Coordinates of C-alpha atoms and ligand atoms in Angstrom, one line a residue:
Chain A
M216 CA 0.0 0.0 0.0
S217 CA 1.3 3.4 -0.8
G218 CA 0.7 6.1 1.8
A219 CA 1.7 9.0 -0.5
S220 CA -1.8 9.3 -2.0
L221 CA -3.3 10.0 1.5
D222 CA -1.1 13.1 2.0
T223 CA -2.1 14.8 -1.2
R224 CA -5.8 14.3 -0.5
T225 CA -7.7 17.3 0.8
P226 CA -11.1 17.1 2.6
Q227 CA -12.8 19.0 -0.2
S228 CA -11.9 16.6 -3.0
R229 CA -13.8 13.4 -2.0
A230 CA -13.1 11.7 -5.3
P231 CA -10.1 9.3 -5.2
Q232 CA -7.0 10.6 -7.0
P233 CA -6.0 8.5 -10.0
R234 CA -3.1 6.3 -9.1
P235 CA -0.8 4.2 -11.3
E236 CA -1.3 0.5 -11.3
F237 CA 1.6 -1.7 -10.4
E238 CA 2.7 -5.3 -10.2
R239 CA 5.7 -6.7 -8.3
E240 CA 7.1 -9.8 -6.8
P241 CA 6.1 -10.3 -3.2
I242 CA 8.8 -9.1 -0.8
D243 CA 11.0 -11.7 0.8
A244 CA 9.2 -13.2 3.7
S245 CA 12.0 -15.1 5.3
G246 CA 12.5 -12.2 7.7
V247 CA 9.3 -13.3 9.5
G248 CA 11.3 -15.9 11.4
D249 CA 9.7 -19.0 12.9
V250 CA 6.0 -19.5 12.3
E251 CA 5.9 -20.9 15.9
R252 CA 8.0 -19.7 18.8
P253 CA 7.8 -20.5 22.5
L254 CA 6.4 -17.7 24.6
G255 CA 8.7 -15.9 27.0
F256 CA 8.8 -16.8 30.7
V257 CA 6.7 -13.9 32.0
E258 CA 4.2 -14.3 29.2
R259 CA 3.8 -18.0 30.0
L260 CA 3.4 -17.2 33.7
T261 CA 0.6 -14.7 33.2
N262 CA -1.0 -17.1 30.7
N263 CA -1.1 -19.8 33.3
D264 CA -4.4 -20.0 35.0
A265 CA -3.0 -21.6 38.1
V266 CA -0.6 -18.7 38.6
R267 CA -3.2 -16.1 38.2
R268 CA -5.5 -17.8 40.6
L269 CA -2.7 -18.1 43.2
A270 CA -2.2 -14.3 43.0
I271 CA -5.9 -13.7 43.7
L272 CA -5.7 -16.1 46.6
L273 CA -2.8 -14.2 48.1
V274 CA -4.7 -10.9 48.0
L275 CA -7.7 -12.5 49.6
G276 CA -5.5 -14.0 52.3
L277 CA -4.0 -10.6 53.0
I278 CA -7.5 -9.0 53.4
W279 CA -8.5 -11.8 55.8
E280 CA -5.4 -11.4 58.0
L281 CA -5.9 -7.6 58.3
Y282 CA -9.6 -7.8 59.0
A283 CA -9.1 -10.6 61.7
R284 CA -6.5 -8.5 63.4
W285 CA -8.7 -5.5 63.4
I286 CA -11.8 -7.2 65.0
D287 CA -9.4 -9.2 67.3
N288 CA -11.8 -12.0 68.3
P289 CA -10.3 -15.5 67.6
L290 CA -13.6 -17.2 68.6
I291 CA -15.4 -15.5 65.7
L292 CA -12.7 -15.0 63.2
P293 CA -9.1 -16.3 63.9
T294 CA -6.3 -14.7 61.9
L295 CA -5.0 -16.3 58.8
G296 CA -1.8 -16.9 60.7
A297 CA -3.4 -18.8 63.5
T298 CA -5.5 -20.8 61.0
L299 CA -2.4 -21.7 59.0
T300 CA -0.5 -22.7 62.2
T301 CA -3.3 -25.0 63.1
F302 CA -3.5 -26.3 59.6
F303 CA 0.1 -27.1 59.2
G304 CA 0.2 -28.4 62.8
D305 CA -2.5 -30.9 62.0
L306 CA -1.0 -31.6 58.7
M307 CA 2.3 -32.5 60.3
N308 CA 0.9 -34.7 63.1
G309 CA -1.1 -36.6 60.5
V310 CA -4.6 -35.8 61.8
L311 CA -5.6 -33.8 58.8
I312 CA -4.0 -36.1 56.3
D313 CA -5.9 -39.0 57.9
R314 CA -9.2 -37.1 57.7
V315 CA -8.6 -36.1 54.1
A316 CA -7.6 -39.6 53.1
T317 CA -10.8 -41.0 54.6
S318 CA -12.9 -38.4 52.8
L319 CA -11.1 -38.9 49.5
R320 CA -11.5 -42.7 49.7
S321 CA -15.3 -42.5 49.9
L322 CA -15.3 -39.7 47.4
L323 CA -13.3 -41.5 44.7
L324 CA -15.3 -44.7 45.3
G325 CA -18.5 -42.8 44.8
Y326 CA -17.3 -40.7 42.0
F327 CA -16.0 -43.5 39.9
S328 CA -19.0 -45.7 40.6
G329 CA -21.2 -42.8 39.5
I330 CA -19.2 -42.4 36.3
F331 CA -19.4 -46.1 35.6
L332 CA -23.1 -46.1 36.1
A333 CA -23.5 -43.0 33.9
A334 CA -21.5 -44.6 31.2
L335 CA -23.7 -47.7 31.4
F336 CA -26.9 -45.6 31.3
T337 CA -25.8 -43.4 28.4
T338 CA -24.6 -46.4 26.3
V339 CA -28.1 -47.9 26.7
A340 CA -29.7 -44.6 26.0
V341 CA -27.8 -43.9 22.7
S342 CA -28.4 -47.4 21.4
T343 CA -32.1 -47.9 22.2
R344 CA -35.0 -45.5 22.1
I345 CA -36.6 -46.8 25.2
G346 CA -33.3 -46.5 27.0
S347 CA -33.1 -42.8 26.1
D348 CA -36.7 -42.3 27.3
V349 CA -35.8 -44.0 30.6
L350 CA -32.7 -41.9 31.1
A351 CA -34.5 -38.7 30.2
T352 CA -37.3 -39.5 32.7
L353 CA -34.9 -40.5 35.5
T354 CA -32.7 -37.5 35.0
A355 CA -35.6 -35.1 35.0
M356 CA -36.8 -36.7 38.2
F357 CA -33.6 -37.1 40.2
N358 CA -31.4 -34.3 39.0
P359 CA -33.3 -31.7 41.0
V360 CA -33.1 -33.8 44.2
P361 CA -30.3 -32.5 46.4
A362 CA -28.2 -35.5 47.3
I363 CA -28.2 -34.6 50.9
A364 CA -32.0 -35.0 50.9
L365 CA -31.4 -38.7 50.2
L366 CA -29.2 -39.1 53.2
P367 CA -31.9 -40.2 55.7
L368 CA -33.0 -42.9 53.2
A369 CA -29.4 -43.9 52.8
L370 CA -29.0 -44.2 56.6
I371 CA -32.1 -46.4 56.7
W372 CA -30.8 -48.7 53.9
F373 CA -27.1 -48.8 54.6
G374 CA -26.7 -47.5 58.1
L375 CA -23.9 -45.2 59.3
G376 CA -20.7 -45.5 57.4
T377 CA -19.1 -45.5 54.0
P378 CA -21.9 -47.3 52.0
S379 CA -24.3 -44.5 52.8
L380 CA -21.8 -41.8 51.8
V381 CA -21.0 -43.6 48.5
F382 CA -24.7 -43.9 47.8
V383 CA -25.4 -40.1 48.1
I384 CA -22.2 -39.3 46.1
V385 CA -23.2 -41.7 43.3
H386 CA -26.5 -39.9 43.2
S387 CA -24.9 -36.5 43.0
V388 CA -22.5 -37.6 40.2
L389 CA -24.6 -39.9 38.1
W390 CA -27.3 -37.6 36.8
A391 CA -25.0 -34.7 36.1
V392 CA -22.5 -36.8 34.1
A393 CA -25.2 -38.8 32.3
L394 CA -27.1 -35.7 31.3
N395 CA -24.0 -34.0 29.9
T396 CA -22.7 -37.0 28.2
L397 CA -26.0 -37.7 26.5
T398 CA -26.3 -34.0 25.4
G399 CA -22.8 -34.3 24.1
F400 CA -23.5 -37.4 22.1
R401 CA -26.6 -35.9 20.6
S402 CA -24.8 -32.8 19.4
V403 CA -22.1 -34.7 17.5
P404 CA -22.3 -33.3 13.9
E405 CA -24.1 -35.6 11.5
T406 CA -21.1 -35.5 9.1
L407 CA -18.8 -36.8 11.7
R408 CA -21.2 -39.6 12.6
M409 CA -21.6 -40.5 8.9
S410 CA -17.9 -40.6 8.3
G411 CA -17.5 -42.8 11.4
R412 CA -20.0 -45.3 10.1
N413 CA -18.5 -44.9 6.6
Y414 CA -15.4 -46.6 8.0
G415 CA -17.6 -49.5 9.1
L416 CA -17.3 -48.6 12.8
Q417 CA -20.1 -50.1 14.9
G418 CA -21.2 -50.6 18.5
I419 CA -18.6 -50.1 21.2
R420 CA -15.9 -49.1 18.7
Y421 CA -18.1 -46.4 17.2
V422 CA -18.9 -45.0 20.7
A423 CA -15.3 -45.2 21.8
L424 CA -13.6 -43.9 18.6
I425 CA -16.1 -41.3 17.4
L426 CA -18.8 -40.4 19.9
I427 CA -16.8 -40.1 23.1
P428 CA -14.0 -37.9 21.7
A429 CA -16.4 -35.8 19.7
A430 CA -18.6 -35.2 22.7
F431 CA -15.6 -34.8 25.1
P432 CA -16.2 -31.1 25.9
S433 CA -19.6 -31.9 27.2
I434 CA -18.4 -35.0 29.0
L435 CA -15.7 -33.0 30.7
T436 CA -18.2 -30.4 31.8
G437 CA -20.3 -33.2 33.2
L438 CA -17.3 -34.7 35.1
K439 CA -16.5 -31.2 36.5
I440 CA -20.0 -30.6 37.7
G441 CA -20.2 -34.1 39.1
W442 CA -17.0 -33.6 41.0
A443 CA -18.2 -30.3 42.5
F444 CA -21.5 -31.9 43.5
A445 CA -19.8 -34.9 45.0
W446 CA -17.3 -33.0 47.0
R447 CA -20.0 -30.7 48.5
T448 CA -22.3 -33.6 49.2
L449 CA -19.6 -35.6 50.9
I450 CA -18.6 -32.8 53.3
A451 CA -22.2 -32.0 54.1
A452 CA -23.0 -35.7 54.7
E453 CA -20.0 -36.1 57.0
L454 CA -21.2 -33.1 58.9
V455 CA -24.6 -34.6 59.3
F456 CA -23.1 -37.9 60.4
G457 CA -21.4 -35.8 63.0
V458 CA -21.2 -37.1 66.5
S459 CA -22.3 -40.7 66.0
S460 CA -19.8 -41.6 63.3
R461 CA -16.4 -42.8 63.8
S462 CA -15.6 -42.7 60.1
G463 CA -13.7 -39.5 60.6
G464 CA -13.6 -37.6 57.3
L465 CA -12.9 -33.9 56.7
G466 CA -16.5 -33.0 57.6
W467 CA -16.2 -34.8 60.8
Y468 CA -13.0 -32.9 61.5
I469 CA -14.8 -29.6 61.1
F470 CA -17.8 -30.7 63.2
E471 CA -15.5 -31.9 66.0
A472 CA -13.6 -28.6 66.0
R473 CA -16.9 -26.6 66.2
S474 CA -18.2 -28.6 69.2
E475 CA -15.0 -27.8 71.0
L476 CA -15.2 -24.1 70.0
E477 CA -11.8 -24.3 68.2
T478 CA -12.7 -21.8 65.5
D479 CA -9.2 -21.8 64.0
R480 CA -9.5 -25.6 63.5
V481 CA -12.9 -25.1 61.8
F482 CA -11.2 -22.7 59.5
A483 CA -8.3 -25.1 58.9
G484 CA -10.8 -27.7 57.9
L485 CA -12.6 -25.3 55.6
L486 CA -9.2 -24.4 54.1
A487 CA -8.5 -28.0 53.4
V488 CA -11.9 -28.3 51.7
I489 CA -11.2 -25.3 49.6
L490 CA -7.6 -26.4 48.8
I491 CA -8.6 -29.8 47.6
G492 CA -11.4 -28.3 45.5
L493 CA -9.0 -25.8 44.0
I494 CA -6.3 -28.4 43.3
V495 CA -8.7 -30.7 41.5
E496 CA -10.3 -27.8 39.5
A497 CA -7.3 -25.8 38.7
V498 CA -4.7 -28.5 38.4
I499 CA -6.2 -31.8 37.5
F500 CA -9.2 -30.7 35.4
R501 CA -7.2 -27.8 33.9
F502 CA -4.5 -30.3 32.9
I503 CA -7.0 -32.6 31.2
E504 CA -8.6 -29.6 29.4
R505 CA -5.3 -28.4 28.2
R506 CA -4.3 -31.8 26.9
T507 CA -7.6 -32.4 25.2
V508 CA -10.4 -29.9 24.3
L509 CA -8.2 -26.8 24.3
R510 CA -5.5 -28.4 22.1
W511 CA -8.1 -29.7 19.7
G512 CA -9.7 -26.3 19.5
M513 CA -13.1 -27.7 20.6
Q514 CA -13.2 -25.2 23.4
R515 CA -11.6 -21.8 23.9
Chain B
M166 CA -16.3 -44.2 -25.1
T167 CA -14.9 -42.1 -22.4
E168 CA -11.6 -43.8 -21.3
Q169 CA -10.3 -46.4 -23.7
T170 CA -7.1 -46.8 -21.7
Q171 CA -8.8 -48.4 -18.6
T172 CA -11.4 -50.7 -20.2
T173 CA -9.3 -53.8 -20.0
A174 CA -11.9 -55.5 -17.9
C175 CA -14.4 -55.5 -20.7
D176 CA -16.5 -58.2 -19.3
K177 CA -17.6 -56.2 -16.2
P178 CA -16.8 -52.6 -16.5
D179 CA -19.8 -51.5 -14.5
L180 CA -18.6 -50.6 -11.0
L181 CA -21.8 -49.2 -9.7
K182 CA -25.3 -50.0 -10.9
V183 CA -28.3 -47.9 -9.7
D184 CA -31.5 -49.4 -11.0
D185 CA -34.9 -47.6 -10.8
V186 CA -34.2 -46.3 -7.4
T187 CA -36.9 -44.4 -5.5
L188 CA -35.9 -42.8 -2.3
Q189 CA -38.2 -41.4 0.3
Y190 CA -38.0 -39.7 3.7
K191 CA -40.7 -40.4 6.2
T192 CA -41.1 -37.7 8.8
P193 CA -43.9 -37.7 11.4
Q194 CA -45.9 -35.3 9.3
H195 CA -44.9 -35.9 5.7
L196 CA -43.7 -38.5 3.2
V197 CA -41.1 -36.8 0.9
T198 CA -40.1 -38.5 -2.2
A199 CA -36.6 -37.3 -3.0
T200 CA -35.9 -39.3 -6.1
Y201 CA -38.1 -41.3 -8.4
K202 CA -37.0 -44.3 -10.4
V203 CA -33.5 -43.0 -11.0
G204 CA -31.1 -45.4 -12.9
F205 CA -27.6 -45.1 -14.1
T206 CA -24.3 -47.0 -14.2
V207 CA -20.8 -45.8 -13.3
Q208 CA -17.9 -47.5 -14.9
E209 CA -14.4 -48.1 -13.5
S210 CA -12.3 -44.9 -13.5
E211 CA -15.1 -42.7 -14.5
R212 CA -15.7 -39.3 -13.1
Y213 CA -19.4 -39.4 -12.9
V214 CA -21.2 -36.2 -11.9
I215 CA -24.8 -35.9 -10.7
L216 CA -26.1 -32.5 -11.5
G217 CA -29.5 -31.0 -10.6
P218 CA -31.3 -28.1 -9.0
S219 CA -31.3 -27.7 -5.3
G220 CA -33.6 -30.1 -3.5
C221 CA -33.8 -32.6 -6.3
G222 CA -32.4 -35.4 -4.2
K223 CA -28.7 -35.5 -5.2
S224 CA -27.4 -35.8 -1.6
T225 CA -30.1 -38.3 -0.9
L226 CA -29.0 -40.4 -3.9
L227 CA -25.4 -40.2 -2.7
K228 CA -26.4 -41.2 0.8
A229 CA -28.2 -44.2 -0.6
V230 CA -25.1 -45.2 -2.6
G231 CA -23.1 -44.7 0.6
G232 CA -25.4 -47.2 2.3
F233 CA -26.9 -44.8 4.8
M234 CA -30.4 -45.1 3.4
A235 CA -32.3 -48.0 1.8
P236 CA -34.2 -47.4 -1.4
V237 CA -38.0 -47.8 -1.2
S238 CA -37.8 -49.6 -4.5
G239 CA -35.1 -50.4 -7.0
T240 CA -31.6 -51.7 -6.3
I241 CA -28.1 -50.3 -5.9
S242 CA -25.2 -52.7 -6.4
I243 CA -21.5 -52.3 -6.5
H244 CA -19.3 -54.9 -8.1
G245 CA -22.6 -56.8 -8.7
K246 CA -23.3 -57.0 -4.9
S247 CA -26.2 -55.2 -3.5
I248 CA -25.5 -52.4 -1.0
S249 CA -26.9 -52.9 2.5
A250 CA -24.8 -50.8 4.9
P251 CA -22.1 -48.1 4.9
G252 CA -18.7 -49.5 4.1
P253 CA -15.1 -48.2 3.5
D254 CA -15.2 -49.4 -0.1
R255 CA -17.2 -46.3 -0.7
M256 CA -15.4 -43.4 0.9
M257 CA -17.5 -40.3 1.3
V258 CA -16.1 -36.7 1.2
F259 CA -18.6 -34.2 2.5
Q260 CA -19.0 -30.5 2.0
E261 CA -18.8 -29.7 5.7
F262 CA -15.4 -29.2 7.3
E263 CA -16.6 -31.0 10.5
Q264 CA -15.9 -34.3 8.7
L265 CA -12.4 -34.2 10.0
M266 CA -11.9 -35.4 13.6
P267 CA -10.9 -32.3 15.6
W268 CA -9.1 -34.5 18.2
K269 CA -6.7 -35.9 15.6
T270 CA -3.8 -34.3 13.8
V271 CA -3.8 -34.1 10.0
L272 CA -1.6 -37.2 9.9
Q273 CA -3.8 -39.1 12.3
N274 CA -6.9 -38.1 10.4
V275 CA -5.5 -39.4 7.2
E276 CA -4.3 -42.6 8.9
F277 CA -7.5 -43.3 10.8
P278 CA -9.6 -45.1 8.1
M279 CA -6.7 -47.3 7.1
R280 CA -6.1 -48.2 10.8
A281 CA -9.7 -48.5 11.9
T282 CA -10.6 -50.9 9.1
K283 CA -7.3 -52.7 9.4
K284 CA -7.0 -52.6 5.6
F285 CA -3.3 -51.6 6.0
G286 CA -0.7 -52.3 8.6
R287 CA 0.7 -49.7 10.9
A288 CA 3.8 -48.9 9.0
E289 CA 2.1 -49.0 5.6
S290 CA -0.7 -46.7 6.8
R291 CA 1.8 -44.2 8.0
Q292 CA 3.8 -44.3 4.8
R293 CA 0.7 -44.0 2.6
A294 CA -0.7 -41.2 4.7
L295 CA 2.6 -39.3 4.6
S296 CA 2.9 -39.6 0.8
M297 CA -0.7 -38.6 0.2
I298 CA -0.3 -35.6 2.6
D299 CA 2.7 -34.5 0.6
R300 CA 0.8 -35.1 -2.6
V301 CA -1.9 -32.5 -1.5
K302 CA 0.9 -30.1 -0.4
L303 CA 0.2 -30.3 3.4
G304 CA 3.5 -31.8 4.4
K305 CA 4.3 -28.9 6.7
F306 CA 1.0 -29.2 8.5
R307 CA 0.9 -32.9 9.2
D308 CA 1.1 -32.5 12.9
A309 CA -1.4 -29.6 13.0
Y310 CA -4.9 -30.0 14.4
P311 CA -7.8 -29.3 12.0
H312 CA -8.9 -26.1 13.8
M313 CA -5.5 -24.6 12.8
L314 CA -6.2 -25.1 9.1
S315 CA -8.1 -23.0 6.5
G316 CA -11.2 -24.3 4.8
G317 CA -9.3 -25.3 1.7
M318 CA -6.7 -27.1 3.7
K319 CA -9.3 -29.0 5.6
M320 CA -10.8 -30.1 2.3
R321 CA -7.4 -31.2 1.1
V322 CA -7.0 -33.3 4.2
A323 CA -10.5 -34.9 3.6
L324 CA -9.5 -35.6 0.1
A325 CA -6.1 -37.1 1.1
R326 CA -7.9 -39.2 3.7
A327 CA -10.3 -40.7 1.2
M328 CA -7.6 -41.1 -1.5
A329 CA -5.0 -42.7 0.8
F330 CA -7.5 -45.4 1.6
E331 CA -7.8 -46.4 -2.1
P332 CA -11.5 -47.2 -2.0
S333 CA -13.3 -48.8 -4.9
M334 CA -15.2 -45.5 -5.3
L335 CA -15.1 -42.0 -4.0
L336 CA -18.4 -40.3 -3.2
M337 CA -18.2 -36.6 -3.0
D338 CA -21.2 -34.4 -2.0
E339 CA -20.6 -30.8 -3.2
P340 CA -17.1 -31.0 -1.7
F341 CA -16.0 -27.6 -2.9
A342 CA -19.3 -25.7 -2.5
A343 CA -18.2 -24.1 0.8
L344 CA -14.9 -22.8 -0.6
D345 CA -14.3 -19.4 -2.2
A346 CA -14.1 -19.3 -6.0
L347 CA -10.3 -19.3 -6.2
T348 CA -9.8 -22.2 -3.8
R349 CA -12.6 -24.1 -5.5
R350 CA -10.9 -23.8 -8.8
E351 CA -7.6 -24.9 -7.2
M352 CA -9.3 -27.9 -5.6
Q353 CA -11.0 -28.9 -8.9
E354 CA -7.6 -28.9 -10.6
E355 CA -6.1 -30.8 -7.6
L356 CA -8.8 -33.4 -8.0
L357 CA -8.2 -33.8 -11.7
G358 CA -4.5 -34.0 -11.1
L359 CA -5.0 -36.8 -8.6
W360 CA -7.3 -38.5 -11.0
E361 CA -4.7 -38.3 -13.8
Q362 CA -2.3 -40.0 -11.4
F363 CA -4.5 -42.7 -9.8
R364 CA -7.5 -43.1 -12.1
F365 CA -9.9 -43.7 -9.3
T366 CA -13.7 -43.8 -9.7
V367 CA -15.6 -40.9 -8.4
L368 CA -19.3 -40.1 -8.0
F369 CA -19.5 -36.3 -7.7
V370 CA -22.5 -34.3 -6.7
T371 CA -22.8 -30.6 -7.6
H372 CA -25.3 -28.0 -8.6
S373 CA -22.8 -25.9 -10.6
I374 CA -23.0 -26.6 -14.3
E375 CA -19.4 -25.3 -14.8
E376 CA -18.1 -27.6 -12.1
A377 CA -19.9 -30.5 -13.6
I378 CA -18.4 -30.1 -17.0
L379 CA -14.9 -29.4 -15.6
V380 CA -14.8 -32.2 -13.2
G381 CA -17.0 -34.8 -14.8
S382 CA -16.4 -37.2 -17.7
R383 CA -20.0 -38.1 -17.7
I384 CA -22.9 -36.0 -16.4
L385 CA -26.3 -37.2 -15.1
V386 CA -28.8 -34.3 -15.2
L387 CA -31.7 -34.7 -12.7
S388 CA -35.1 -32.9 -13.0
P389 CA -36.4 -30.7 -10.2
H390 CA -37.9 -32.3 -7.1
P391 CA -38.6 -35.2 -7.1
G392 CA -35.4 -36.1 -8.9
R393 CA -35.9 -38.0 -12.1
V394 CA -33.3 -38.6 -14.8
R395 CA -33.4 -35.9 -17.4
A396 CA -30.3 -36.7 -19.4
E397 CA -26.9 -38.3 -19.4
L398 CA -24.2 -36.3 -21.2
D399 CA -20.6 -36.9 -22.1
A400 CA -18.1 -34.3 -21.0
S401 CA -14.9 -36.2 -21.1
R402 CA -13.4 -34.0 -23.8
L403 CA -13.9 -30.8 -21.9
G404 CA -11.5 -29.7 -19.2
F405 CA -9.8 -26.6 -18.0
G406 CA -8.2 -26.0 -21.4
E407 CA -11.6 -25.7 -23.0
V408 CA -13.4 -23.3 -20.7
D409 CA -13.5 -20.6 -23.4
S410 CA -14.3 -23.0 -26.2
A411 CA -17.5 -22.9 -28.2
E412 CA -18.2 -26.5 -27.3
F413 CA -18.0 -25.7 -23.6
G414 CA -20.4 -22.9 -24.0
A415 CA -22.8 -25.0 -26.0
L416 CA -22.8 -27.8 -23.4
T417 CA -23.4 -25.2 -20.7
K418 CA -26.3 -23.8 -22.6
R419 CA -27.7 -27.3 -23.3
I420 CA -27.5 -28.3 -19.6
H421 CA -29.0 -25.0 -18.6
G422 CA -31.9 -25.7 -21.0
L423 CA -32.4 -29.2 -19.5
L424 CA -32.4 -27.9 -16.0
F425 CA -34.6 -24.8 -16.3
G426 CA -36.6 -25.5 -19.4
Q427 CA -37.0 -23.5 -22.6
K428 CA -38.9 -20.7 -21.0
L429 CA -36.4 -19.8 -18.5
E430 CA -33.6 -20.1 -21.0
A431 CA -35.3 -17.6 -23.2
V432 CA -35.6 -15.2 -20.3
A433 CA -31.9 -15.7 -19.5
K434 CA -31.0 -15.0 -23.1
G435 CA -33.2 -11.8 -23.1
I436 CA -31.1 -10.4 -20.2
Ligands
ATP228 N1 -33.6 -35.7 6.7 C1 -34.7 -35.4 5.9 N2 -35.9 -35.6 6.3 C2 -37.0 -35.3 5.4 N3 -36.8 -34.8 4.2 C3 -35.6 -34.6 3.7 C4 -34.4 -34.9 4.5 N4 -33.3 -34.6 3.8 C5 -33.7 -34.1 2.6 N5 -35.1 -34.2 2.6 C6 -35.9 -33.8 1.4 O1 -35.5 -34.6 0.3 C7 -35.4 -33.8 -0.9 C8 -34.0 -33.9 -1.5 O2 -33.1 -33.4 -0.6 P1 -31.5 -33.5 -0.9 O3 -30.8 -33.0 0.3 O4 -31.2 -34.8 -1.4 O5 -31.4 -32.4 -2.0 P2 -30.1 -31.9 -2.9 O6 -30.4 -32.3 -4.3 O7 -28.9 -32.5 -2.2 O8 -30.1 -30.4 -2.7 P3 -28.9 -29.4 -2.5 O9 -28.4 -29.1 -3.9 O10 -29.6 -28.1 -2.0 O11 -28.0 -30.0 -1.6 C9 -35.8 -32.4 -0.5 O12 -37.1 -32.1 -0.9 C10 -35.7 -32.3 1.0 O13 -36.7 -31.5 1.5
MG229 MG1 -27.2 -31.7 -1.1

């Protein structure tokens, strides 16, 4: 483009000036350098979601510390320092690790059973019409039921202990994952389905090689929602179990601290709840996302 | 005859035989007849084009040949065997760019059919894929994911994927319709170049008269909805070199007349 013609143009003459035509060889483009180049360290750091979230966390922690010192009432709001001291103390003496491990054990058991059942349900639902009707009805019925509302029933059926916990966790995971997976399967583009069948893929191979990867963004969303539901449900359920349970999860740790008016320990327990939630969300799921849907350009 | 060079198998040169095929869609409210008693045969190494106005059932016909839809009456057979289900002997290339699997790289996409059907071994698939990717000038992009490619490049990948598999027959449904005019021309030339090299059989659907004449060696003209056979013409002599020739213009006009009738043609001439 030539900039010269712009200078000679006055506001009065709106008609474009006649300009000579030209042809030329394109300029040498080898100066562009690499088409791809690794980003600089700082750029990469600020691009990293985990790092950005950590920075926000630090600011929130600072506000907490200052406010707690200002109201100066450890029974209502202990300082961040005191909370962290208790937190690391309990971490070192193994109490907290024990509690977290107990919680995670029921959680993972429930989570993966829920996913397994969801996979079973959706497989039936995509292959038969009656199956899809059954799943639609069940999901519509049970999805709005808070898992914790089923806890009394679970206690009657399974008594106090892990089976009851697993039952309510399965309930909280199953419908979210099944619903999202089925929605994902349904929205796989027709051309992609047809090319899959064109290669003679059928049954489980068709589901595994075409439907699941094509619906992966939805499935991942389902897994994330399911995880959040499950974690919440578990802590709540452990709190309700409270006094009578010896199962001793993270919820029980918080409950115990409250009954002994150790507010800093309550906060330490909550901190553990938050930290685990954050790690799973910001590290594990983020990692999966980066390796899959983001890399494939299926999600931005 | 169209291609004298390839007709060594004189006893059974018919690759695809479509016989009096009627295709219908049943929706809860309507019964739509897409094509009515359509019949034609495609020979080995032919570039057979189905041309017709929008909605005349070209895509439906191609879907039926692909095995995705059963005819209400009539038969479709390939190599003398009646078609009952989709199969990799008939590779489809679609107009939409979503036909590539976004979770696979260019190379993996091209390899996929060969691996999924176990037609070729691992090493051979890799080698065939690489050489076909080079052939469509995407060597630099073989590890890129489809979302990083332009529309024309995605089409090239789809073409390479179908070609590398070496199916009995290539089924293409307006593959270049979503491309800009320049890229479309480039792809048409690419397809003809590949055909010169490999002499595959292709069934090609389009609603562009020019594309039909350029790409096709034989053209089936369908009537407006419901699609019925209007004519079968020979276009094997006309290619890119003859675009400005009188013969090309005459054939264009003739097809135009067949498609839109004398009346419309007169109107078009008047303008
Ligand atoms: N899934 C469907 N359900 C019901 N009717 C359909 C369906 N697909 C196509 N049709 C009908 O079948 C007829 C032929 O459709 P088809 O898609 O084969 O046309 P086409 O020749 O490919 O048109 P175009 O050139 O616009 O792609 C049309 O009248 C259309 O309304
Ligand atoms: Mg069509």
